[in-house]
Amino acid sequence: MIIVKDLHKKFENNHVLRGVNYHVHQGEKIVIVGPSGSGKSTFLRCLNLLETPTSGEIWFDGQLITDPKVNIDKIREHMGMVFQNFNLFNNLSIMDNITLAPVKLKLMSKEEASENALSLLARVGLKEKADAYPSQLSGGQKQRIAIVRSLAMNPRVMLFDEPTSALDPEMVGEVLDVMKGLADSGMTMVVVTHEMGFAREVGTKVLFMDEGIIMEENTPAEFFSNPQCQRLQDFLSKVL
Amino acid sequence: MQAWLEKVAKMFDMAFVSGERWKLYIKGLGVTLEIALFAAVLGLAIGTVVALMKLSTNKKGGKSIWARVANVYIDIIRGTPSVLQLLIMWFIILKSCKNGVLVAVLSFGINSGAYVAEIVRAGILAVDKGQTEAGRSLGLSKVQTMIYIVLPQAIKNVLPPIGNEFIVLLKETAIVGYVSLTDLTRAANQISSRTYEAFMPLIGAAVIYFVIIKILTILLEKLERRLRKSDNR
C-alpha cells in the first residue's frame, strides 16, 4: 500500500533520513521505535508529505506521491494523521473539528458528517462532548477526539506520531485502547511510539530506526526476545 | 470671582455658541470620523492581504515574489512621514481628484495597511504550527486551512494591537488640514484665529477627541472580552 524507496531528508546540514526503504502492506500495523533524533517522526511525516523528502520515492496505492505534479491534498484525504500534541482546532467545537474537513471537501453533507461524527464519538465514549471546545477536555480526551477527526475522513491508512507522549500517565491507557480497537477493525496503521507494550501486543511488524535508517525489522516476538543488532540490544536494555 | 466667571462665560460663548460655531465642530468631527472609519476599513483589507503576501513562500520555501513586493510597500510607507504621503497623494498622484476626503481616505488607508500588515502577520505566526499541519493532514488546502482554522485564531491575537492602530489612525487624521480639509482640529484652529482666543476651541477639540477615543476603547474591550469568552481558555 505504501512503498518507500531510498528516502532521504536533510534539514540544512542535518542529514536526518539516510536512505529508508520499506513496504507497508494493507492491514499491517507497523510500529516504529528508536531513540530520539533517530528520524522516526521525520520518516512518518514524510509519508503524507508534511515534510518534503530531499530525495527518494514514496508510492501510495500505486501512485508516486513524491511527484511534484500530484495534488497532495487529494492523497492526504486518504491518510489520517494523529499528532503528539493533538492539534485539535482551538477555534472550533468538537463537532466542527470532526466535520470541518469532510464537509468543506464536499465528501459528505453537513447532516451525514454530523451523524457520522456522533457515531464515531460514541465509539470512543465521548458522545456527550460534541458541543464542548478543545480547551475543556483532558489530554486523553483530546487525543481520542483527534483520532475520531482523522477517522471521519474514512482514511485508508492511519499515521500516529507519538500519540501518547504528551499525555499524563493515567491517560495513556484510554488512548491506546482506542488504537487497539482500531487495529482490530483492520485499519492499516503506522505508529511511532515509545510504548513497547503496544508494539508487542498490536504490531504486526516492529521497526527499529537509528541514524536515519531502518536498522532492524521483525515480528514483535522476535524483535523483543531476539534482537539482532547491537544498537537495538542497547536500546531495549534501556527502555524495557 | 464674578468678573472671572463672566470672562469664562464670554470665552465659551465666543468659542461655541455665537454664530452657531458649535456646528463647525460637529461638521469637523464628521469629516474626522468619516476619513478615519473608511481608512481603517481600507487599512484592514490592505493589511490582511499584504500580511498573507509577506507570509507566502515560493516552491523552494524561500521568499516569494509577492513577499518581496509586500516588503517594498511596507518599507516605503514606514520610512516616510504620513503628512508627506498625504501631500504627495494630494498634489502629485491624485492631482486631478477634487474629492479631498477620498484622497485622505486612500492616503491614510494605504498608510495604515503597512502597520496592520505587520500586526496581522505576527498574529498569524502566533497560531501554533500544529494547527496548520492538522488542517493540511486532513486534506484541506493551504487556503482552506488559513480561512477556517488559522485566521479565526489570529483575529483574537491581533485585536488589542489593531485597536491601538485604529486609535493612532483616528488622531493622525488631524493633519488633513494640510490638504485644506476642515476636520475637527482645523475647525478649532479656524475658530481660534477668528476670535483671537485659543483656549476654549483647542481644549474643546481635545476633549472631543478624548471622549471619542474613550468610547472606542470601551467598545474594543467589550469585543475582546466576548471573543475570549467563546474561547473558553
Coordinates of N, CA and C in Angstrom, one line a residue, chain A:
Chain A
M1 N 0.8 -1.2 0.0 CA 0.0 0.0 0.0 C 0.9 1.3 0.0
I2 N 1.9 1.3 0.9 CA 2.8 2.4 0.8 C 4.2 1.8 0.6
I3 N 4.9 2.3 -0.5 CA 6.2 1.8 -0.8 C 7.2 3.0 -0.7
V4 N 8.2 2.8 0.1 CA 9.2 3.9 0.2 C 10.5 3.4 -0.3
K5 N 11.1 4.2 -1.2 CA 12.3 3.8 -1.9 C 13.4 4.8 -1.7
D6 N 14.5 4.4 -1.0 CA 15.7 5.2 -0.8 C 15.4 6.7 -0.4
L7 N 14.6 6.8 0.7 CA 14.2 8.1 1.1 C 15.3 8.9 1.9
H8 N 15.5 10.1 1.5 CA 16.5 10.9 2.2 C 15.8 12.2 2.6
K9 N 16.2 12.8 3.8 CA 15.7 14.1 4.2 C 16.8 14.8 4.9
K10 N 17.1 16.0 4.4 CA 18.1 16.8 5.0 C 17.5 18.1 5.5
F11 N 17.8 18.5 6.7 CA 17.5 19.9 7.2 C 18.8 20.7 7.3
E12 N 18.9 21.7 6.5 CA 20.2 22.4 6.4 C 21.3 21.4 6.3
N13 N 22.2 21.3 7.3 CA 23.3 20.3 7.2 C 23.0 19.0 8.0
N14 N 21.8 18.9 8.5 CA 21.5 17.8 9.3 C 20.8 16.7 8.4
H15 N 21.5 15.6 8.2 CA 21.0 14.5 7.3 C 20.2 13.6 8.2
V16 N 18.9 13.8 8.2 CA 18.1 13.0 9.2 C 17.7 11.6 8.7
L17 N 17.3 11.6 7.4 CA 17.0 10.2 6.8 C 18.0 9.9 5.8
R18 N 18.6 8.7 5.9 CA 19.8 8.4 5.1 C 19.5 7.2 4.3
G19 N 18.3 7.2 3.6 CA 18.1 6.0 2.7 C 17.2 5.0 3.4
V20 N 15.9 5.3 3.5 CA 14.9 4.4 4.1 C 14.2 3.7 3.0
N21 N 14.1 2.4 3.1 CA 13.3 1.6 2.2 C 12.3 0.8 3.0
Y22 N 11.0 0.8 2.6 CA 10.1 0.0 3.3 C 8.8 -0.2 2.5
H23 N 8.1 -1.3 2.8 CA 6.9 -1.6 2.1 C 5.8 -1.9 3.1
V24 N 4.8 -1.0 3.2 CA 3.7 -1.3 4.2 C 2.5 -1.9 3.4
H25 N 2.1 -3.1 3.8 CA 1.0 -3.8 3.2 C -0.3 -3.5 3.8
Q26 N -1.4 -3.6 3.0 CA -2.7 -3.4 3.5 C -3.0 -4.2 4.8
G27 N -3.5 -3.6 5.8 CA -3.9 -4.2 7.1 C -2.8 -4.4 8.1
E28 N -1.6 -4.1 7.7 CA -0.5 -4.2 8.6 C -0.5 -3.1 9.7
K29 N 0.0 -3.4 10.9 CA 0.2 -2.4 11.9 C 1.7 -2.3 12.2
I30 N 2.3 -1.3 11.6 CA 3.8 -1.2 11.7 C 4.1 -0.3 12.9
V31 N 4.9 -0.7 13.8 CA 5.3 0.1 14.9 C 6.7 0.5 14.8
I32 N 7.0 1.8 14.9 CA 8.4 2.2 14.7 C 8.9 2.7 16.1
V33 N 10.0 2.1 16.5 CA 10.6 2.6 17.8 C 12.1 3.0 17.5
G34 N 12.7 3.7 18.4 CA 14.0 4.1 18.2 C 14.3 5.3 19.2
P35 N 15.6 5.6 19.4 CA 16.0 6.7 20.2 C 15.5 8.0 19.6
S36 N 15.5 9.1 20.4 CA 15.0 10.4 19.9 C 16.1 10.9 19.0
G37 N 15.7 11.6 17.9 CA 16.7 12.0 16.9 C 17.0 11.0 15.9
S38 N 16.4 9.8 15.9 CA 16.7 8.7 15.0 C 16.1 8.9 13.7
G39 N 15.1 9.9 13.6 CA 14.4 10.1 12.3 C 13.1 9.5 12.1
K40 N 12.6 8.8 13.2 CA 11.3 8.1 13.0 C 10.1 9.0 12.8
S41 N 10.1 10.1 13.5 CA 9.0 11.1 13.3 C 9.1 11.7 11.9
T42 N 10.3 12.1 11.5 CA 10.5 12.7 10.2 C 10.1 11.7 9.1
F43 N 10.4 10.4 9.3 CA 10.0 9.4 8.3 C 8.5 9.4 8.2
L44 N 7.8 9.4 9.4 CA 6.3 9.3 9.4 C 5.8 10.5 8.7
R45 N 6.3 11.7 9.0 CA 5.8 13.0 8.4 C 6.1 13.1 6.9
C46 N 7.1 12.3 6.5 CA 7.4 12.3 5.0 C 6.3 11.5 4.3
L47 N 5.7 10.5 5.0 CA 4.7 9.6 4.3 C 3.5 10.4 3.8
N48 N 3.1 11.5 4.5 CA 2.0 12.3 4.0 C 2.5 13.7 3.5
L49 N 3.8 13.7 3.3 CA 4.5 14.9 2.8 C 4.3 16.2 3.7
L50 N 4.1 16.0 5.0 CA 4.2 17.2 5.8 C 5.6 17.7 5.8
E51 N 6.5 16.7 5.6 CA 7.9 17.1 5.3 C 8.2 16.7 3.9
T52 N 8.8 17.6 3.1 CA 9.1 17.2 1.7 C 10.4 16.5 1.7
P53 N 10.4 15.2 1.2 CA 11.7 14.5 1.1 C 12.7 15.2 0.3
T54 N 14.0 15.1 0.6 CA 15.1 15.7 -0.2 C 15.3 14.8 -1.5
S55 N 15.2 13.5 -1.3 CA 15.2 12.6 -2.5 C 14.6 11.3 -2.1
G56 N 14.3 10.5 -3.1 CA 13.7 9.2 -2.9 C 12.2 9.2 -3.4
E57 N 11.6 8.1 -3.4 CA 10.2 7.9 -3.9 C 9.3 7.4 -2.8
I58 N 8.1 7.9 -2.8 CA 7.0 7.3 -2.0 C 5.8 7.0 -2.9
W59 N 5.4 5.7 -2.8 CA 4.2 5.3 -3.6 C 3.1 5.0 -2.7
F60 N 1.9 5.5 -3.0 CA 0.7 5.2 -2.2 C -0.4 4.7 -3.1
D61 N -0.8 3.5 -2.9 CA -1.8 2.8 -3.8 C -1.4 3.0 -5.2
G62 N -0.2 2.7 -5.5 CA 0.3 2.7 -6.9 C 0.5 4.0 -7.5
Q63 N 0.4 5.1 -6.7 CA 0.7 6.4 -7.2 C 1.9 7.0 -6.6
L64 N 2.8 7.6 -7.5 CA 4.0 8.2 -7.0 C 3.7 9.6 -6.4
I65 N 3.6 9.6 -5.0 CA 3.1 10.9 -4.4 C 4.2 11.9 -4.3
T66 N 5.5 11.5 -4.4 CA 6.6 12.5 -4.3 C 6.7 13.3 -5.6
D67 N 6.0 12.9 -6.6 CA 6.0 13.6 -7.9 C 5.3 15.0 -7.6
P68 N 6.1 16.1 -8.0 CA 5.5 17.4 -7.7 C 4.2 17.7 -8.3
K69 N 3.8 17.0 -9.4 CA 2.6 17.3 -10.1 C 1.4 16.7 -9.4
V70 N 1.6 15.8 -8.4 CA 0.5 15.2 -7.7 C -0.2 16.2 -6.8
N71 N -1.5 16.2 -6.8 CA -2.3 17.0 -5.8 C -2.3 16.3 -4.4
I72 N -1.4 16.8 -3.6 CA -1.2 16.1 -2.3 C -2.4 16.2 -1.4
D73 N -3.2 17.3 -1.6 CA -4.4 17.4 -0.7 C -5.3 16.2 -1.0
K74 N -5.4 15.7 -2.2 CA -6.3 14.6 -2.5 C -5.7 13.3 -1.8
I75 N -4.4 13.2 -1.9 CA -3.8 12.0 -1.3 C -4.0 12.0 0.2
R76 N -3.9 13.2 0.8 CA -4.0 13.3 2.3 C -5.4 12.9 2.8
E77 N -6.4 13.1 1.9 CA -7.7 12.7 2.3 C -7.8 11.3 2.7
H78 N -6.9 10.5 2.2 CA -6.9 9.0 2.5 C -5.9 8.6 3.5
M79 N -5.1 9.6 4.0 CA -4.1 9.2 5.0 C -4.4 10.0 6.3
G80 N -4.9 9.4 7.3 CA -5.2 10.1 8.6 C -3.9 10.3 9.3
M81 N -3.8 11.4 10.1 CA -2.6 11.5 10.9 C -3.0 12.0 12.3
V82 N -2.4 11.4 13.3 CA -2.6 11.8 14.7 C -1.3 12.3 15.3
F83 N -1.3 13.5 15.9 CA -0.1 14.2 16.4 C 0.2 14.0 17.9
Q84 N 1.4 14.2 18.2 CA 1.8 14.1 19.6 C 1.0 15.2 20.4
N85 N 0.8 16.4 19.9 CA 0.2 17.5 20.6 C -1.3 17.6 20.2
F86 N -1.9 16.6 19.7 CA -3.3 16.6 19.4 C -3.7 17.5 18.3
N87 N -3.3 18.8 18.4 CA -3.7 19.8 17.4 C -5.1 19.8 17.0
L88 N -6.0 19.7 18.0 CA -7.4 20.0 17.7 C -7.5 21.5 17.4
F89 N -8.5 21.8 16.5 CA -8.7 23.2 16.1 C -9.3 24.0 17.3
N90 N -8.5 24.9 17.9 CA -9.0 25.5 19.1 C -10.2 26.4 19.0
N91 N -10.4 26.9 17.7 CA -11.5 27.8 17.5 C -12.8 27.1 17.2
L92 N -12.8 25.8 17.1 CA -14.0 25.1 16.7 C -14.4 24.1 17.8
S93 N -15.8 23.9 17.9 CA -16.3 22.9 18.8 C -15.8 21.5 18.3
I94 N -16.0 20.5 19.2 CA -15.6 19.1 18.9 C -16.3 18.7 17.6
M95 N -17.6 18.9 17.6 CA -18.3 18.5 16.4 C -17.8 19.2 15.1
D96 N -17.5 20.5 15.2 CA -16.9 21.1 14.0 C -15.5 20.7 13.7
N97 N -14.8 20.4 14.7 CA -13.4 19.8 14.5 C -13.5 18.5 13.6
I98 N -14.5 17.7 13.9 CA -14.6 16.4 13.2 C -15.3 16.6 11.8
T99 N -16.2 17.5 11.7 CA -17.0 17.6 10.4 C -16.4 18.6 9.4
L100 N -15.5 19.5 9.9 CA -14.9 20.5 9.0 C -14.4 20.0 7.7
A101 N -13.5 19.0 7.8 CA -12.8 18.6 6.5 C -13.8 17.8 5.6
P102 N -14.5 16.8 6.1 CA -15.5 16.1 5.2 C -16.5 17.0 4.5
V103 N -16.9 18.1 5.3 CA -17.9 18.9 4.7 C -17.3 19.9 3.7
K104 N -16.2 20.5 4.1 CA -15.5 21.5 3.2 C -14.9 20.9 2.0
L105 N -14.6 19.6 2.1 CA -14.0 18.9 0.9 C -15.1 18.3 0.1
K106 N -16.4 18.5 0.5 CA -17.5 18.1 -0.2 C -17.6 16.5 -0.3
L107 N -17.1 15.8 0.7 CA -17.2 14.4 0.7 C -18.5 13.9 1.4
M108 N -19.1 14.8 2.2 CA -20.3 14.5 2.9 C -21.2 15.7 3.0
S109 N -22.5 15.6 3.2 CA -23.3 16.7 3.5 C -23.1 17.0 5.0
K110 N -23.6 18.2 5.5 CA -23.4 18.5 6.9 C -24.1 17.5 7.8
E111 N -25.3 17.0 7.4 CA -26.1 16.1 8.2 C -25.4 14.8 8.3
E112 N -24.9 14.3 7.1 CA -24.2 13.0 7.1 C -23.0 13.0 8.0
A113 N -22.2 14.2 7.8 CA -21.0 14.3 8.6 C -21.3 14.3 10.1
S114 N -22.3 15.0 10.5 CA -22.7 15.1 11.9 C -23.1 13.7 12.5
E115 N -23.9 13.0 11.7 CA -24.3 11.7 12.1 C -23.1 10.8 12.3
N116 N -22.2 10.8 11.3 CA -21.0 10.0 11.3 C -20.2 10.4 12.5
A117 N -20.1 11.7 12.8 CA -19.2 12.1 13.9 C -19.8 11.6 15.2
L118 N -21.1 11.7 15.3 CA -21.7 11.2 16.6 C -21.5 9.7 16.8
S119 N -21.6 8.9 15.7 CA -21.4 7.5 15.9 C -19.9 7.2 16.2
L120 N -19.0 8.0 15.6 CA -17.6 7.8 15.9 C -17.3 8.2 17.4
L121 N -17.9 9.3 17.8 CA -17.7 9.8 19.2 C -18.2 8.7 20.2
A122 N -19.3 8.1 19.8 CA -19.9 7.1 20.7 C -18.9 6.0 20.8
R123 N -18.2 5.7 19.7 CA -17.3 4.6 19.7 C -16.1 4.8 20.7
V124 N -15.7 6.0 20.9 CA -14.7 6.3 21.8 C -15.2 6.8 23.1
G125 N -16.5 6.8 23.3 CA -17.1 7.1 24.6 C -17.1 8.6 24.9
L126 N -17.2 9.4 23.9 CA -17.2 10.9 24.1 C -18.3 11.6 23.4
K127 N -19.4 10.9 23.3 CA -20.6 11.5 22.5 C -21.0 12.8 23.2
E128 N -21.0 12.8 24.5 CA -21.5 14.0 25.3 C -20.6 15.2 25.1
K129 N -19.4 15.0 24.5 CA -18.5 16.2 24.4 C -18.7 16.9 23.0
A130 N -19.7 16.5 22.2 CA -19.8 17.1 20.9 C -19.8 18.6 20.8
D131 N -20.4 19.2 21.8 CA -20.5 20.7 21.8 C -19.5 21.4 22.6
A132 N -18.6 20.6 23.2 CA -17.5 21.2 24.0 C -16.4 21.8 23.1
Y133 N -15.5 22.6 23.7 CA -14.4 23.1 22.9 C -13.1 22.4 23.4
P134 N -12.1 22.3 22.6 CA -10.9 21.5 22.9 C -10.3 21.9 24.3
S135 N -10.4 23.2 24.6 CA -9.8 23.6 25.9 C -10.5 23.1 27.1
Q136 N -11.7 22.5 26.9 CA -12.4 22.0 28.1 C -12.1 20.5 28.3
L137 N -11.3 19.9 27.5 CA -11.0 18.5 27.6 C -9.7 18.1 28.1
S138 N -9.6 16.9 28.7 CA -8.3 16.4 29.2 C -7.5 16.0 27.9
G139 N -6.2 15.8 28.2 CA -5.3 15.3 27.1 C -5.8 14.0 26.5
G140 N -6.1 13.1 27.3 CA -6.6 11.8 26.7 C -7.8 11.9 25.9
Q141 N -8.8 12.8 26.4 CA -10.0 13.0 25.6 C -9.6 13.7 24.3
K142 N -8.7 14.7 24.3 CA -8.3 15.4 23.1 C -7.8 14.4 22.1
Q143 N -6.9 13.5 22.5 CA -6.3 12.6 21.6 C -7.3 11.6 21.0
R144 N -8.3 11.2 21.8 CA -9.3 10.3 21.3 C -10.1 11.0 20.2
I145 N -10.4 12.4 20.5 CA -11.1 13.1 19.5 C -10.3 13.3 18.2
A146 N -9.0 13.5 18.4 CA -8.1 13.7 17.3 C -8.1 12.4 16.4
I147 N -8.2 11.3 17.0 CA -8.3 10.0 16.3 C -9.6 10.0 15.5
V148 N -10.7 10.4 16.2 CA -12.0 10.4 15.6 C -12.0 11.4 14.4
R149 N -11.4 12.5 14.5 CA -11.4 13.5 13.5 C -10.7 12.9 12.2
S150 N -9.6 12.2 12.4 CA -9.0 11.5 11.3 C -9.9 10.4 10.7
L151 N -10.5 9.7 11.5 CA -11.4 8.6 11.1 C -12.6 9.1 10.3
A152 N -13.0 10.3 10.6 CA -14.2 10.8 9.9 C -14.0 11.0 8.4
M153 N -12.7 11.0 8.0 CA -12.4 11.1 6.6 C -12.4 9.7 5.9
N154 N -12.7 8.6 6.7 CA -12.6 7.2 6.1 C -11.2 7.0 5.5
P155 N -10.1 7.2 6.2 CA -8.8 7.0 5.6 C -8.5 5.6 5.3
R156 N -7.5 5.4 4.4 CA -7.1 4.0 4.0 C -6.0 3.6 5.0
V157 N -5.3 4.6 5.6 CA -4.2 4.3 6.5 C -4.2 5.4 7.5
M158 N -3.7 5.0 8.7 CA -3.6 6.0 9.8 C -2.2 6.1 10.3
L159 N -1.7 7.3 10.4 CA -0.3 7.5 10.8 C -0.4 8.1 12.3
F160 N 0.4 7.6 13.2 CA 0.4 8.0 14.5 C 1.8 8.5 14.9
D161 N 1.9 9.8 15.3 CA 3.2 10.3 15.6 C 3.3 10.5 17.1
E162 N 3.8 9.5 17.8 CA 4.0 9.5 19.3 C 2.7 10.0 20.0
P163 N 1.6 9.3 19.7 CA 0.3 9.8 20.2 C 0.1 9.8 21.7
T164 N 0.9 9.1 22.4 CA 0.7 9.2 23.9 C 1.9 9.9 24.6
S165 N 2.8 10.5 23.9 CA 4.0 11.0 24.6 C 3.7 12.3 25.3
A166 N 2.6 13.0 25.0 CA 2.3 14.3 25.7 C 1.2 14.1 26.7
L167 N 0.9 12.8 27.0 CA -0.2 12.6 27.9 C 0.3 12.3 29.4
D168 N -0.6 12.6 30.3 CA -0.3 12.2 31.7 C -0.4 10.7 31.7
P169 N 0.4 10.1 32.6 CA 0.5 8.6 32.6 C -0.9 7.9 32.7
E170 N -1.8 8.5 33.5 CA -3.1 7.7 33.7 C -4.0 7.9 32.5
M171 N -3.6 8.7 31.5 CA -4.5 8.8 30.3 C -4.0 8.0 29.1
V172 N -2.8 7.5 29.2 CA -2.2 6.7 28.1 C -3.1 5.6 27.8
G173 N -3.6 4.9 28.8 CA -4.3 3.7 28.5 C -5.6 3.9 27.7
E174 N -6.3 4.9 27.9 CA -7.6 5.2 27.2 C -7.3 5.4 25.7
V175 N -6.2 6.1 25.4 CA -5.8 6.3 24.0 C -5.4 5.0 23.3
L176 N -4.5 4.3 24.0 CA -4.0 3.0 23.5 C -5.2 2.0 23.2
D177 N -6.2 2.1 24.1 CA -7.4 1.2 23.9 C -8.1 1.5 22.6
V178 N -8.2 2.8 22.3 CA -8.9 3.2 21.1 C -8.1 2.8 19.9
M179 N -6.7 2.9 20.0 CA -5.9 2.4 18.9 C -5.9 0.9 18.7
K180 N -6.0 0.2 19.8 CA -6.2 -1.2 19.7 C -7.4 -1.6 19.0
G181 N -8.5 -0.9 19.4 CA -9.8 -1.2 18.8 C -9.7 -0.9 17.3
L182 N -9.0 0.1 16.9 CA -8.9 0.5 15.5 C -8.1 -0.6 14.8
A183 N -7.0 -1.1 15.4 CA -6.2 -2.1 14.8 C -7.1 -3.4 14.6
D184 N -7.9 -3.7 15.6 CA -8.8 -4.9 15.5 C -9.8 -4.8 14.3
S185 N -10.1 -3.5 14.0 CA -11.1 -3.3 12.9 C -10.5 -3.5 11.6
G186 N -9.1 -3.7 11.5 CA -8.5 -4.0 10.3 C -7.8 -2.8 9.6
M187 N -7.8 -1.6 10.3 CA -7.1 -0.4 9.8 C -5.6 -0.7 9.6
T188 N -5.1 -0.2 8.5 CA -3.7 -0.2 8.3 C -3.1 1.0 9.1
M189 N -2.1 0.7 9.9 CA -1.6 1.7 10.8 C 0.0 1.7 10.8
V190 N 0.5 3.0 10.8 CA 1.9 3.1 11.1 C 2.1 4.0 12.3
V191 N 2.7 3.4 13.3 CA 2.7 4.1 14.6 C 4.2 4.3 15.1
V192 N 4.5 5.6 15.4 CA 5.8 5.9 16.1 C 5.4 6.0 17.5
T193 N 6.1 5.3 18.4 CA 5.8 5.3 19.8 C 6.9 4.9 20.7
H194 N 6.8 5.2 22.0 CA 7.7 4.6 22.9 C 7.0 3.6 23.8
E195 N 5.8 3.2 23.5 CA 5.0 2.2 24.2 C 5.4 0.8 23.7
M196 N 6.3 0.2 24.4 CA 6.8 -1.1 24.0 C 5.7 -2.2 24.1
G197 N 4.9 -2.0 25.1 CA 3.8 -2.9 25.3 C 2.9 -2.9 24.2
F198 N 2.5 -1.7 23.7 CA 1.7 -1.6 22.5 C 2.3 -2.3 21.3
A199 N 3.6 -2.0 21.1 CA 4.3 -2.6 20.0 C 4.2 -4.1 20.0
R200 N 4.4 -4.7 21.1 CA 4.5 -6.1 21.3 C 3.1 -6.7 21.0
E201 N 2.1 -6.0 21.6 CA 0.7 -6.5 21.5 C 0.0 -6.3 20.2
V202 N 0.2 -5.2 19.6 CA -0.6 -4.8 18.5 C 0.1 -4.9 17.1
G203 N 1.4 -4.6 17.2 CA 2.2 -4.6 16.0 C 2.2 -5.9 15.2
T204 N 2.2 -5.8 13.9 CA 2.4 -7.0 13.1 C 3.9 -7.0 12.7
K205 N 4.5 -5.8 12.6 CA 6.0 -5.7 12.4 C 6.4 -4.6 13.3
V206 N 7.6 -4.7 13.9 CA 8.2 -3.7 14.6 C 9.5 -3.3 13.9
L207 N 9.7 -1.9 13.7 CA 10.9 -1.4 13.1 C 11.8 -0.7 14.1
F208 N 13.1 -0.9 14.1 CA 14.0 -0.1 14.9 C 14.7 0.9 14.0
M209 N 14.5 2.2 14.3 CA 15.2 3.2 13.5 C 16.3 3.8 14.3
D210 N 17.4 4.1 13.6 CA 18.5 4.8 14.3 C 19.4 5.4 13.2
E211 N 19.9 6.6 13.4 CA 20.8 7.2 12.5 C 20.2 7.3 11.1
G212 N 18.9 7.5 11.0 CA 18.3 7.8 9.8 C 18.0 6.6 8.9
I213 N 18.2 5.4 9.4 CA 17.8 4.2 8.6 C 17.1 3.2 9.4
I214 N 16.4 2.3 8.8 CA 15.8 1.2 9.5 C 16.8 0.1 9.8
M215 N 17.2 0.0 11.0 CA 18.3 -0.9 11.4 C 17.8 -2.3 11.5
E216 N 16.6 -2.5 12.0 CA 16.1 -3.8 12.2 C 14.6 -3.9 12.0
E217 N 14.2 -5.0 11.5 CA 12.7 -5.2 11.3 C 12.4 -6.6 11.6
N218 N 11.3 -6.8 12.4 CA 11.0 -8.2 12.8 C 9.6 -8.2 13.3
T219 N 9.1 -9.5 13.5 CA 7.8 -9.6 14.2 C 8.1 -9.2 15.6
P220 N 7.0 -8.8 16.3 CA 7.2 -8.3 17.7 C 7.9 -9.4 18.6
A221 N 7.5 -10.6 18.5 CA 8.0 -11.6 19.3 C 9.5 -11.7 19.2
E222 N 10.0 -11.8 17.9 CA 11.4 -12.0 17.6 C 12.1 -10.7 18.0
F223 N 11.5 -9.5 17.7 CA 12.1 -8.2 17.9 C 12.5 -8.0 19.3
F224 N 11.6 -8.4 20.2 CA 11.9 -8.2 21.7 C 12.7 -9.3 22.3
S225 N 12.5 -10.5 21.9 CA 13.2 -11.6 22.5 C 14.5 -11.9 21.9
N226 N 14.7 -11.6 20.6 CA 15.9 -12.0 20.0 C 16.4 -10.8 19.1
P227 N 16.8 -9.7 19.7 CA 17.2 -8.6 18.8 C 18.6 -8.9 18.2
Q228 N 18.8 -8.5 17.0 CA 20.0 -8.9 16.2 C 21.1 -7.9 16.4
C229 N 20.8 -6.6 16.1 CA 22.0 -5.7 16.1 C 22.3 -5.1 17.5
Q230 N 23.5 -4.7 17.6 CA 24.0 -4.3 18.9 C 23.2 -3.0 19.4
R231 N 22.9 -2.1 18.5 CA 22.2 -0.9 18.8 C 20.9 -1.2 19.4
L232 N 20.2 -2.1 18.8 CA 18.8 -2.4 19.3 C 18.9 -3.1 20.7
Q233 N 19.9 -4.0 20.8 CA 20.1 -4.6 22.2 C 20.3 -3.6 23.2
D234 N 21.2 -2.6 22.9 CA 21.4 -1.5 23.9 C 20.1 -0.7 24.2
F235 N 19.4 -0.4 23.1 CA 18.2 0.4 23.2 C 17.2 -0.3 24.1
L236 N 17.0 -1.6 23.8 CA 16.0 -2.4 24.5 C 16.4 -2.5 26.0
S237 N 17.6 -2.7 26.3 CA 18.1 -2.8 27.6 C 17.8 -1.6 28.4
K238 N 17.8 -0.4 27.7 CA 17.5 0.8 28.4 C 16.0 1.1 28.6
V239 N 15.2 0.7 27.7 CA 13.7 1.0 27.8 C 12.9 -0.1 28.4
L240 N 13.3 -1.3 28.4 CA 12.5 -2.4 29.0 C 12.7 -2.6 30.5

